[in-house]
Coordinates of C-alpha atoms in Angstrom, one line a residue:
Chain A
X3 CA 12.6 73.0 104.5
X4 CA 10.4 75.8 105.7
X5 CA 10.9 79.5 105.1
X6 CA 9.8 82.1 107.1
X7 CA 11.0 85.7 106.2
X8 CA 10.0 89.5 105.5
X9 CA 9.0 90.0 101.8
X10 CA 11.6 92.2 99.5
X11 CA 8.9 93.0 96.6
X12 CA 9.9 94.0 93.0
X13 CA 8.3 94.3 89.9
X14 CA 8.8 92.6 86.1
X15 CA 11.8 92.2 84.4
X16 CA 14.2 92.3 87.2
X17 CA 17.7 91.9 85.3
X18 CA 20.8 90.2 86.3
X19 CA 22.3 93.5 86.0
X20 CA 20.7 94.9 88.6
X21 CA 20.8 92.0 90.6
X22 CA 24.6 92.3 90.5
X23 CA 26.2 95.0 88.8
X24 CA 28.7 93.8 86.0
X25 CA 31.5 96.6 87.7
X26 CA 31.4 93.6 90.3
X27 CA 32.3 91.0 88.6
X28 CA 35.7 90.9 88.8
X29 CA 35.8 88.8 91.9
X30 CA 33.4 85.1 92.1
X31 CA 33.1 85.4 95.9
X32 CA 29.6 85.2 96.8
X33 CA 29.8 86.9 100.1
X34 CA 32.1 89.8 98.5
X35 CA 29.1 89.8 95.8
X36 CA 26.6 90.1 98.3
X37 CA 27.6 93.2 99.4
X38 CA 26.2 95.0 96.1
X39 CA 23.0 92.5 95.4
X40 CA 20.2 94.7 94.1
X41 CA 22.1 97.9 94.9
X42 CA 21.3 99.5 91.6
X43 CA 17.4 99.1 92.1
X44 CA 17.0 99.6 95.8
X45 CA 20.0 100.7 97.8
X46 CA 18.2 99.7 101.3
X47 CA 18.5 96.0 100.3
X48 CA 21.7 95.4 101.2
X49 CA 21.6 97.4 104.7
X50 CA 18.4 95.9 105.7
X51 CA 18.1 92.3 104.7
X52 CA 18.2 89.6 107.1
X53 CA 18.7 86.5 107.2
X54 CA 15.5 84.3 105.5
X55 CA 13.8 86.8 103.8
X56 CA 11.9 86.3 100.9
X57 CA 12.2 88.4 97.2
X58 CA 8.8 88.3 95.4
X59 CA 8.7 89.7 92.1
X60 CA 6.4 89.4 89.0
X61 CA 6.8 88.3 85.7
X62 CA 10.6 87.1 83.8
X63 CA 12.6 87.5 87.0
X64 CA 16.6 87.1 86.5
X65 CA 16.5 88.2 82.5
X66 CA 19.5 89.3 80.5
X67 CA 23.3 87.9 81.5
X68 CA 23.8 84.2 82.0
X69 CA 25.8 85.5 85.5
X70 CA 25.6 82.8 88.1
X71 CA 26.7 85.7 90.3
X72 CA 23.3 86.7 90.2
X73 CA 21.5 83.7 92.2
X74 CA 24.7 83.5 94.4
X75 CA 24.7 86.4 95.4
X76 CA 21.3 86.5 96.4
X77 CA 21.7 83.5 98.3
X78 CA 24.8 84.8 100.0
X79 CA 22.7 88.0 101.0
X80 CA 20.8 85.3 103.2
X81 CA 17.6 85.6 101.1
X82 CA 16.2 82.1 101.6
X83 CA 13.6 81.8 98.4
X84 CA 12.5 83.8 95.8
X85 CA 8.7 83.6 94.4
X86 CA 7.9 85.0 91.1
X87 CA 4.9 84.7 88.5
X88 CA 8.0 83.7 86.0
X89 CA 11.7 83.2 85.7
X90 CA 13.9 83.9 82.7
X91 CA 15.2 80.7 81.8
X92 CA 19.2 81.1 82.5
X93 CA 18.5 82.1 85.9
X94 CA 16.1 79.4 86.8
X95 CA 18.9 76.6 86.1
X96 CA 21.2 78.9 87.8
X97 CA 19.3 78.8 90.7
X98 CA 18.2 75.5 90.9
X99 CA 21.7 74.1 90.4
X100 CA 23.0 76.3 92.7
X101 CA 20.5 75.4 95.8
X102 CA 18.8 78.9 95.5
X103 CA 15.1 77.8 96.4
X104 CA 12.6 79.7 93.6
X105 CA 8.9 78.9 93.0
X106 CA 6.6 80.1 90.5
X107 CA 3.0 81.0 91.5
X108 CA 0.9 83.8 90.1
X109 CA -1.7 84.3 92.7
X110 CA 0.7 84.7 95.7
X111 CA 2.6 87.5 94.1
X112 CA -0.5 89.7 93.2
X113 CA -1.5 89.2 97.4
X114 CA 1.5 89.8 98.9
X115 CA 3.2 93.5 99.5
X116 CA 6.7 94.4 100.3
X117 CA 7.2 94.0 104.5
X118 CA 4.8 91.3 104.6
X119 CA 5.8 88.1 106.5
X120 CA 5.7 84.3 104.4
X121 CA 5.9 81.3 105.2
X122 CA 6.7 78.6 102.3
X123 CA 6.7 75.1 102.7
X124 CA 9.5 73.7 99.7
X125 CA 8.5 70.2 100.0
X126 CA 4.2 70.9 99.0
X127 CA 4.8 74.4 97.5
X128 CA 2.8 75.9 100.1
X129 CA 3.2 79.5 100.3
X130 CA 1.2 81.0 103.4
X131 CA 1.1 85.0 103.8
X132 CA 1.4 85.1 107.2
X133 CA 0.5 88.9 107.2
X134 CA -2.8 88.3 105.1
X135 CA -3.8 85.1 106.3
X136 CA -3.6 83.7 102.8
X137 CA -2.6 80.4 101.3
X138 CA -1.5 79.7 97.8
X139 CA -0.2 76.9 96.1
X140 CA 3.1 77.2 93.7
X141 CA 3.7 75.1 90.5
X142 CA 5.2 71.7 91.2
X143 CA 8.6 71.1 90.5
X144 CA 9.4 68.8 87.3
X145 CA 10.7 65.3 88.7
X146 CA 13.8 65.8 87.3
X147 CA 14.6 69.2 89.0
X148 CA 13.2 67.4 92.5
X149 CA 16.0 65.0 91.4
X150 CA 18.6 67.5 91.5
X151 CA 17.7 69.4 94.3
X152 CA 17.5 66.1 96.3
X153 CA 21.2 65.6 95.3
X154 CA 21.9 68.9 96.8
X155 CA 22.7 70.6 93.3
X156 CA 23.9 69.8 90.2
X157 CA 27.3 69.1 90.7
X158 CA 26.3 66.5 93.5
X159 CA 23.8 65.0 91.0
X160 CA 26.5 64.7 88.4
X161 CA 29.1 63.5 90.9
X162 CA 26.4 60.4 91.8
X163 CA 25.9 59.7 88.4
X164 CA 29.5 59.5 87.0
X165 CA 30.0 57.4 90.4
X166 CA 27.0 54.8 88.9
X167 CA 29.0 54.9 85.8
Chain B
X28 CA 10.0 68.2 63.9
X29 CA 11.4 72.1 63.8
X30 CA 15.3 72.6 62.9
X31 CA 16.0 72.7 66.9
X32 CA 14.0 69.4 67.4
X33 CA 15.9 67.9 64.7
X34 CA 19.3 69.0 65.9
X35 CA 18.1 68.0 69.5
X36 CA 17.0 64.7 68.6
X37 CA 20.1 63.8 66.9
X38 CA 22.4 64.8 69.7
X39 CA 20.4 62.8 72.3
X40 CA 20.1 59.8 70.2
X41 CA 16.4 59.9 70.2
X42 CA 14.4 59.0 66.8
X43 CA 12.2 62.1 67.7
X44 CA 11.6 64.7 70.3
X45 CA 8.7 67.0 71.3
X46 CA 8.5 70.4 73.4
X47 CA 8.7 69.5 76.7
X48 CA 10.7 66.9 77.0
X49 CA 13.6 66.6 79.2
X50 CA 16.6 65.2 77.1
X51 CA 20.2 64.6 78.1
X52 CA 22.0 66.2 75.1
X53 CA 25.5 65.7 73.7
X54 CA 27.2 69.1 73.4
X55 CA 29.7 69.9 70.5
X56 CA 31.2 72.8 72.2
X57 CA 31.4 74.1 75.4
X58 CA 32.2 77.7 75.9
X59 CA 33.2 80.3 79.0
X60 CA 34.6 83.4 79.4
X61 CA 36.8 85.4 81.6
X62 CA 33.7 86.4 83.7
X63 CA 31.8 83.0 83.9
X64 CA 34.6 80.6 83.4
X65 CA 36.3 81.4 87.2
X66 CA 33.3 79.9 88.9
X67 CA 33.1 76.8 86.3
X68 CA 36.4 76.2 87.2
X69 CA 35.0 75.8 91.3
X70 CA 32.4 73.8 90.1
X71 CA 34.6 71.5 87.7
X72 CA 36.7 70.8 90.8
X73 CA 34.1 69.4 93.0
X74 CA 32.4 67.4 90.6
X75 CA 35.9 65.2 91.1
X76 CA 37.0 64.5 87.7
X77 CA 40.3 65.4 86.2
X78 CA 40.1 66.2 82.6
X79 CA 37.8 67.9 80.5
X80 CA 35.4 65.4 78.3
X81 CA 37.3 66.6 75.1
X82 CA 39.8 69.2 75.2
X83 CA 39.5 70.4 71.6
X84 CA 35.7 71.0 72.1
X85 CA 36.0 73.2 75.2
X86 CA 36.7 76.7 74.6
X87 CA 37.5 80.0 76.8
X88 CA 37.7 83.5 75.5
X89 CA 39.2 86.5 77.8
X90 CA 37.0 89.0 76.3
X91 CA 34.9 91.0 79.1
X92 CA 37.5 92.7 81.0
X93 CA 40.5 92.0 79.0
X94 CA 42.8 93.9 78.3
X95 CA 42.4 93.5 82.2
X96 CA 41.0 96.4 83.8
X97 CA 42.3 95.8 87.2
X98 CA 44.2 93.8 89.5
X99 CA 40.9 91.2 90.6
X100 CA 40.4 91.1 87.0
X101 CA 44.1 90.0 86.2
X102 CA 43.7 87.4 88.8
X103 CA 40.3 85.5 87.9
X104 CA 41.9 85.9 83.7
X105 CA 45.0 84.4 85.2
X106 CA 43.6 81.1 86.9
X107 CA 41.5 80.4 83.7
X108 CA 44.7 80.9 81.5
X109 CA 46.5 78.4 83.9
X110 CA 43.5 75.8 83.8
X111 CA 43.3 76.1 79.8
X112 CA 47.1 75.5 79.3
X113 CA 47.1 72.6 81.7
X114 CA 44.3 71.1 80.4
X115 CA 45.4 72.2 76.3
X116 CA 41.8 73.1 75.8
X117 CA 41.1 76.2 73.3
X118 CA 42.1 79.5 74.7
X119 CA 41.8 82.9 73.4
X120 CA 43.9 85.6 75.1
X121 CA 45.1 89.2 74.4
X122 CA 46.3 89.4 71.0
X123 CA 44.3 86.3 69.7
X124 CA 41.2 87.0 71.0
X125 CA 38.2 88.6 70.3
X126 CA 34.2 88.9 71.3
X127 CA 33.6 85.4 71.5
X128 CA 30.2 85.0 69.8
X129 CA 32.2 87.1 66.5
X130 CA 35.2 85.1 67.2
X131 CA 33.9 81.4 67.1
X132 CA 32.0 81.5 64.2
X133 CA 34.9 83.4 62.3
X134 CA 37.6 80.6 63.4
X135 CA 35.2 77.9 62.5
X136 CA 35.1 76.4 65.9
X137 CA 31.2 76.6 65.9
X138 CA 29.4 74.9 62.8
X139 CA 25.9 74.3 61.3
X140 CA 23.7 71.2 63.1
X141 CA 26.0 71.6 66.8
X142 CA 24.7 71.7 70.0
X143 CA 26.9 74.7 71.7
X144 CA 26.6 75.5 75.4
X145 CA 27.9 78.8 77.0
X146 CA 28.3 80.2 79.8
X147 CA 27.4 83.3 78.3
X148 CA 23.8 84.5 77.5
X149 CA 24.7 85.7 73.8
X150 CA 25.9 82.1 73.0
X151 CA 22.5 81.9 71.0
X152 CA 24.3 84.2 68.6
X153 CA 25.3 80.9 66.6
X154 CA 21.6 80.1 66.0
X155 CA 22.6 81.9 62.4
X156 CA 24.9 79.1 61.5
X157 CA 21.7 76.5 62.0
X158 CA 23.3 75.3 65.3
X159 CA 21.4 75.0 68.6
X160 CA 23.1 77.1 70.7
X161 CA 22.2 78.5 74.5
X162 CA 23.5 80.5 77.0
X163 CA 23.5 78.9 80.6
X164 CA 25.2 79.4 83.9
X165 CA 28.8 78.7 85.1
X166 CA 27.3 75.2 87.1
X167 CA 25.6 73.5 83.9
X168 CA 29.0 74.5 82.1
X169 CA 31.1 73.0 84.4
X170 CA 28.9 69.7 84.0
X171 CA 29.1 70.1 80.6
X172 CA 33.0 70.2 80.3
X173 CA 33.2 67.4 82.4
X174 CA 30.9 65.0 80.8
X175 CA 30.3 66.4 77.4
X176 CA 26.6 66.5 78.1
X177 CA 23.9 68.7 79.5
X178 CA 20.2 68.3 80.2
X179 CA 17.6 70.6 78.4
X180 CA 14.1 70.6 77.8
X181 CA 13.0 70.3 74.4
X182 CA 11.6 74.1 73.4
X183 CA 8.9 75.1 71.6
X184 CA 9.6 76.9 68.2
X185 CA 8.1 80.4 67.6
X186 CA 8.5 81.2 64.1
X187 CA 9.2 84.8 63.0
X188 CA 8.6 85.5 59.1
X189 CA 9.8 88.7 57.4
X190 CA 8.6 89.6 53.7
X191 CA 9.8 92.5 51.9
X192 CA 12.6 94.4 50.8
X193 CA 14.5 96.4 53.6
X194 CA 14.0 100.2 53.8
X195 CA 17.9 102.3 53.4
X196 CA 19.8 102.1 56.6
X197 CA 17.9 99.3 58.0
X198 CA 19.4 95.8 59.0
X199 CA 19.3 92.5 61.1
X200 CA 19.3 95.1 64.0
X201 CA 16.2 96.8 63.3
X202 CA 14.4 93.4 62.4
X203 CA 15.3 91.8 65.9
X204 CA 14.6 95.1 67.5
X205 CA 11.4 95.5 66.2
X206 CA 10.5 91.8 67.2
X207 CA 11.5 92.3 70.8
X208 CA 9.5 95.7 70.7
X209 CA 6.4 93.5 69.6
X210 CA 6.5 90.7 71.8
X211 CA 8.1 91.8 74.6
X212 CA 11.6 90.4 76.6
X213 CA 9.6 87.6 77.7
X214 CA 7.5 86.9 74.6
X215 CA 9.8 84.1 73.5
X216 CA 10.3 83.1 77.5
X217 CA 11.6 79.4 76.7
X218 CA 10.7 79.3 73.6
X219 CA 13.2 78.5 70.2
X220 CA 12.9 81.4 67.8
X221 CA 13.3 80.5 64.0
X222 CA 13.5 83.2 61.8
X223 CA 12.8 82.8 57.9
X224 CA 11.2 84.6 55.1
X225 CA 12.0 86.5 51.8
X226 CA 13.9 89.5 54.0
X227 CA 15.9 86.9 56.0
X228 CA 16.8 85.2 52.8
X229 CA 18.5 88.3 51.6
X230 CA 20.1 89.6 55.0
X231 CA 24.1 88.9 54.8
X232 CA 25.5 86.4 57.7
X233 CA 26.4 89.3 59.5
X234 CA 22.8 90.5 59.8
X235 CA 21.4 87.0 60.7
X236 CA 24.1 86.6 63.7
X237 CA 23.1 90.0 64.9
X238 CA 19.4 88.5 64.9
X239 CA 20.4 85.4 66.8
X240 CA 22.6 87.3 69.1
X241 CA 19.3 88.9 70.4
X242 CA 16.8 86.4 71.1
X243 CA 18.2 85.8 74.6
X244 CA 16.7 89.8 74.9
X245 CA 13.0 87.8 73.9
X246 CA 13.6 85.3 76.6
X247 CA 14.6 82.5 74.0
X248 CA 16.5 79.6 75.0
X249 CA 17.9 79.9 71.0
X250 CA 17.1 81.6 67.6
X251 CA 18.0 79.9 64.8
X252 CA 17.9 80.4 61.1
X253 CA 17.8 77.6 58.0
X254 CA 21.1 76.9 55.8
X255 CA 21.6 78.1 52.8
X256 CA 23.9 78.9 50.3
X257 CA 25.0 82.1 52.5
X258 CA 25.6 79.9 55.3
X259 CA 27.5 77.4 53.5
X260 CA 29.9 79.9 52.0
X261 CA 30.8 81.5 55.3
X262 CA 31.4 78.2 56.8
X263 CA 33.1 76.3 54.1
X264 CA 36.2 77.8 54.1
X265 CA 36.2 77.9 58.0
X266 CA 35.1 75.0 59.3
X267 CA 37.4 72.8 61.2
X268 CA 35.6 69.8 61.2
X269 CA 32.9 68.0 59.8
X270 CA 29.4 68.7 60.4
X271 CA 25.6 68.0 59.3
X272 CA 23.4 70.3 57.8
X273 CA 20.0 69.4 59.5
X274 CA 16.6 70.9 58.0
X275 CA 13.5 71.3 59.4
X276 CA 10.6 69.0 58.1
X277 CA 7.7 70.1 55.9
X278 CA 5.4 69.4 58.6
X279 CA 7.3 70.7 61.6
X280 CA 4.8 71.8 64.3
X281 CA 5.2 75.6 65.5
X282 CA 3.8 76.8 68.7
X283 CA 3.2 80.4 66.9
X284 CA 4.0 81.8 63.7
X285 CA 4.9 85.8 63.7
X286 CA 4.6 87.6 60.1
X287 CA 6.1 90.9 59.4
X288 CA 6.0 93.2 56.5
X289 CA 10.3 94.1 56.6
X290 CA 9.4 97.1 54.1
X291 CA 7.3 99.1 56.6
X292 CA 10.0 98.6 59.9
X293 CA 12.4 101.7 59.9
X294 CA 15.3 101.9 62.1
X295 CA 14.4 101.2 65.4
X296 CA 15.9 102.9 69.0
X297 CA 15.6 100.9 72.0
X298 CA 14.9 103.7 74.5
X299 CA 15.9 103.0 78.3
X300 CA 15.8 100.8 80.3
X301 CA 14.2 97.5 78.3
X302 CA 15.4 96.5 74.8
X303 CA 11.8 95.8 74.3
X304 CA 11.3 99.7 74.7
X305 CA 11.5 100.2 71.0
X306 CA 10.4 103.5 68.7
X307 CA 11.2 103.9 64.8
X308 CA 13.7 106.6 64.3
X309 CA 11.2 109.1 63.0
X310 CA 9.6 109.4 66.6
X311 CA 12.4 109.5 68.4
X312 CA 12.5 113.2 68.8
X313 CA 15.2 115.4 70.4
X314 CA 17.4 113.1 72.3
X315 CA 21.2 114.8 72.7
X316 CA 24.1 112.2 73.7
X317 CA 27.1 112.1 75.4
X318 CA 28.6 108.7 73.9
X319 CA 28.0 106.5 70.8
X320 CA 29.5 102.9 70.8
X321 CA 29.8 101.0 67.7
X322 CA 31.1 97.2 68.6
X323 CA 30.0 94.2 70.6
X324 CA 28.7 91.0 70.1
X325 CA 25.7 92.1 68.4
X326 CA 27.5 94.5 65.8
X327 CA 30.9 94.3 66.1
X328 CA 31.6 92.6 62.8
X329 CA 33.5 93.8 59.5
X330 CA 30.1 94.4 57.8
X331 CA 29.0 96.8 61.0
X332 CA 32.1 98.3 60.8
X333 CA 31.7 99.3 56.8
X334 CA 28.5 101.0 57.6
X335 CA 29.7 103.0 60.1
X336 CA 32.8 104.3 58.3
X337 CA 30.3 104.8 55.3
X338 CA 28.5 107.4 57.6
X339 CA 31.5 108.7 59.0
X340 CA 34.1 109.0 56.3
X341 CA 34.8 112.9 55.4
X342 CA 32.7 113.9 58.8
X343 CA 33.8 114.7 62.0
X344 CA 31.8 113.5 65.4
X345 CA 30.1 116.1 67.3
X346 CA 32.7 117.9 69.7
X347 CA 30.3 117.0 72.8
X348 CA 29.9 113.3 71.9
X349 CA 32.6 110.4 72.4
X350 CA 32.6 108.0 69.8
X351 CA 34.4 104.5 70.3
X352 CA 34.6 102.1 67.6
X353 CA 35.7 98.3 68.7
X354 CA 36.0 95.5 66.3
X355 CA 35.1 92.5 67.6
X356 CA 38.3 90.3 66.3
X357 CA 41.6 90.8 65.4
X358 CA 40.7 89.6 61.8
X359 CA 37.8 92.0 61.5
X360 CA 40.3 94.7 63.1
X361 CA 43.0 93.9 60.7
X362 CA 40.4 93.9 57.7
X363 CA 39.4 97.3 58.7
X364 CA 42.7 98.7 58.3
X365 CA 43.2 96.9 55.0
X366 CA 39.9 98.5 53.8
X367 CA 40.8 102.0 55.4
X368 CA 38.2 102.1 58.0
X369 CA 40.2 102.5 60.8
X370 CA 42.0 105.4 59.2
X371 CA 38.4 107.0 58.6
X372 CA 37.1 106.7 62.0
X373 CA 40.3 107.7 63.5
X374 CA 40.1 111.1 60.9
X375 CA 36.7 111.5 62.1
X376 CA 37.4 111.8 65.6
X377 CA 36.6 108.2 67.0
X378 CA 38.4 106.4 69.4
X379 CA 39.4 102.5 68.0
X380 CA 39.9 100.0 70.7
X381 CA 41.2 96.6 70.6
X382 CA 38.6 94.0 70.7
X383 CA 36.4 94.1 74.2
X384 CA 32.9 93.6 75.6
X385 CA 34.2 96.3 77.8
X386 CA 31.5 99.1 77.6
X387 CA 28.3 96.8 77.0
X388 CA 28.4 95.5 80.4
X389 CA 29.9 98.5 82.0
X390 CA 33.1 96.5 82.4
X391 CA 35.5 99.3 81.0
X392 CA 36.6 101.1 77.9
X393 CA 33.4 103.7 78.0
X394 CA 31.8 103.9 81.3
X395 CA 29.2 106.8 81.7
X396 CA 28.6 109.1 84.6
X397 CA 25.6 110.1 86.1
X398 CA 23.0 112.0 83.8
X399 CA 25.0 111.3 80.7
X400 CA 23.6 109.1 77.7
X401 CA 24.7 107.2 75.1
X402 CA 23.9 105.1 71.6
X403 CA 25.1 102.2 71.5
X404 CA 25.2 99.3 69.1
X405 CA 25.0 96.8 72.0
X406 CA 22.2 94.6 73.1
X407 CA 21.2 95.7 76.6
X408 CA 19.9 99.2 78.0
X409 CA 19.1 97.7 81.3
X410 CA 19.3 100.3 84.5
X411 CA 23.3 101.1 85.0
X412 CA 24.5 98.8 82.3
X413 CA 26.8 101.0 80.9
X414 CA 28.3 102.4 83.8
X415 CA 26.1 104.9 86.4
X416 CA 22.7 103.8 87.9
X417 CA 21.5 107.3 86.5
X418 CA 23.0 107.0 82.9
X419 CA 21.2 105.9 79.6
X420 CA 21.9 103.6 77.0
X421 CA 19.9 103.7 73.8
X422 CA 20.1 100.9 71.5
X423 CA 20.4 101.2 67.6
X424 CA 22.1 99.8 64.4
X425 CA 25.4 101.2 63.5
X426 CA 24.5 103.4 60.7
X427 CA 22.4 105.1 63.5
X428 CA 25.0 105.0 65.9
X429 CA 27.7 106.5 63.4
X430 CA 25.2 109.2 62.4
X431 CA 24.2 110.3 65.5
X432 CA 27.8 110.9 66.9
X433 CA 28.6 113.2 64.1
X434 CA 24.7 114.9 65.1
X435 CA 25.3 115.3 68.9
X436 CA 21.5 113.7 69.0
X437 CA 20.0 110.2 68.1
X438 CA 19.6 110.7 64.4
X439 CA 19.9 109.1 60.6
X440 CA 22.4 109.3 58.2
X441 CA 19.8 110.8 56.1
X442 CA 19.9 114.0 58.2
X443 CA 23.5 114.5 57.5
X444 CA 24.7 117.2 54.8

């Protein structure tokens, strides 16, 4: 799958409370949640995000609460991929499980600014900053993660495993 | 192997595991709450099984927005209540419920040596019992509910050793805030933390729960304590089933060892907007507050309320401060009532609430307006965590939160007349 979109750039420790504030967690519908995605850190995000855009952040993206509503709201807002230097571990699992592509890449983050257009080839982990004309290579996924993603998410992977028993 | 590795090995049927191994482990307890269970149920339905793997090992606790704060919350709780009744799982509703991470140990549902997975990041609290407990998302929990198994990567273990006697008003909360201040909010990312040393040996179970609870605030997967007499004394009268007491091997390999002199640690305050943004109480300066919250899965235990009452008894909450005290469970509430703590709180001018996570996550029962500031015994002080995006949360132990409620600014009980 190839991704091409405009960059929304954030710093370190973007927590799940700012990705989707708890005051909106009385619903679980991703489209409802998406209406408030990132609003406590960036009021412009919901207004201006376009299908295919990419979130780029530094370290520990998605720290804090285990709320799966966080990656769900990002995905439902149209974001195609999150690229960060590192992810908080629960967020990382949640994103893989629900099918929100995420990539770890130190170098790409430092060389990318808000508004740049980047292309991501998920199969190879190649990240291209079109605006700056630079290529980067993301850390490869562990093989086990690839299996979950190839199945279409953890639920699909589990269904297949249960059917094979 | 470390304690964490021992438990994971036993639960995946391996003789030995090493950090980095991907393993499928059997879960002893699977947990979700009123915010995370609705999503888990949706995913559970998609898996295509009609039963949970073991109804006695699946627990739902309605604690975040209950007693229901609005119609939408009521709908979510209704959905999980119906599922719980239909499947006969362990279910805690208003009147019985408490804050999940205070409730499950108290009820003897989580035990030493267990693997516990919960759709709540503070599931790591049970590490205080010597369990491997970790938070996950709703989809992971749905799979664990269906199969009783979940994949994990065996984490490296970081060991934190505290020696020395604690100063007055210093508690488990201060040790963990200090630690997070030292290593940062991702200082233990993906790792298991293990807490040891003479100061830890002397700490009561409540203090250990507080420390384990905030391991996630350093990015950790779990935060464990070795079993000792205090653990056994706590667990024995409560345990609902048999359990296995695992111990770390003498030659266990640690990815890092951090040694701290606990006698040098003052009460710690985490300034907005990260738990790692700590200062000792002596360096706080003049920070006026509008609200003081005492409670939560971090500090809502009887021992915490006793300390708060010790400070508040015979004193008055500052007239510009709302002091809200939330016992963690009905049992904690009842015992606090019997000991006269609740009376002391109400006489001091504090409001006492039925158990709820409420204000900690900006749910209800103490939401702040723009420009307002709270001292709070909770675990997170992120932007907008307790209400308006321009409100501020300062984290502390219960003694500081109680003293600050009286002073009208962040301060120590030593400053009270």
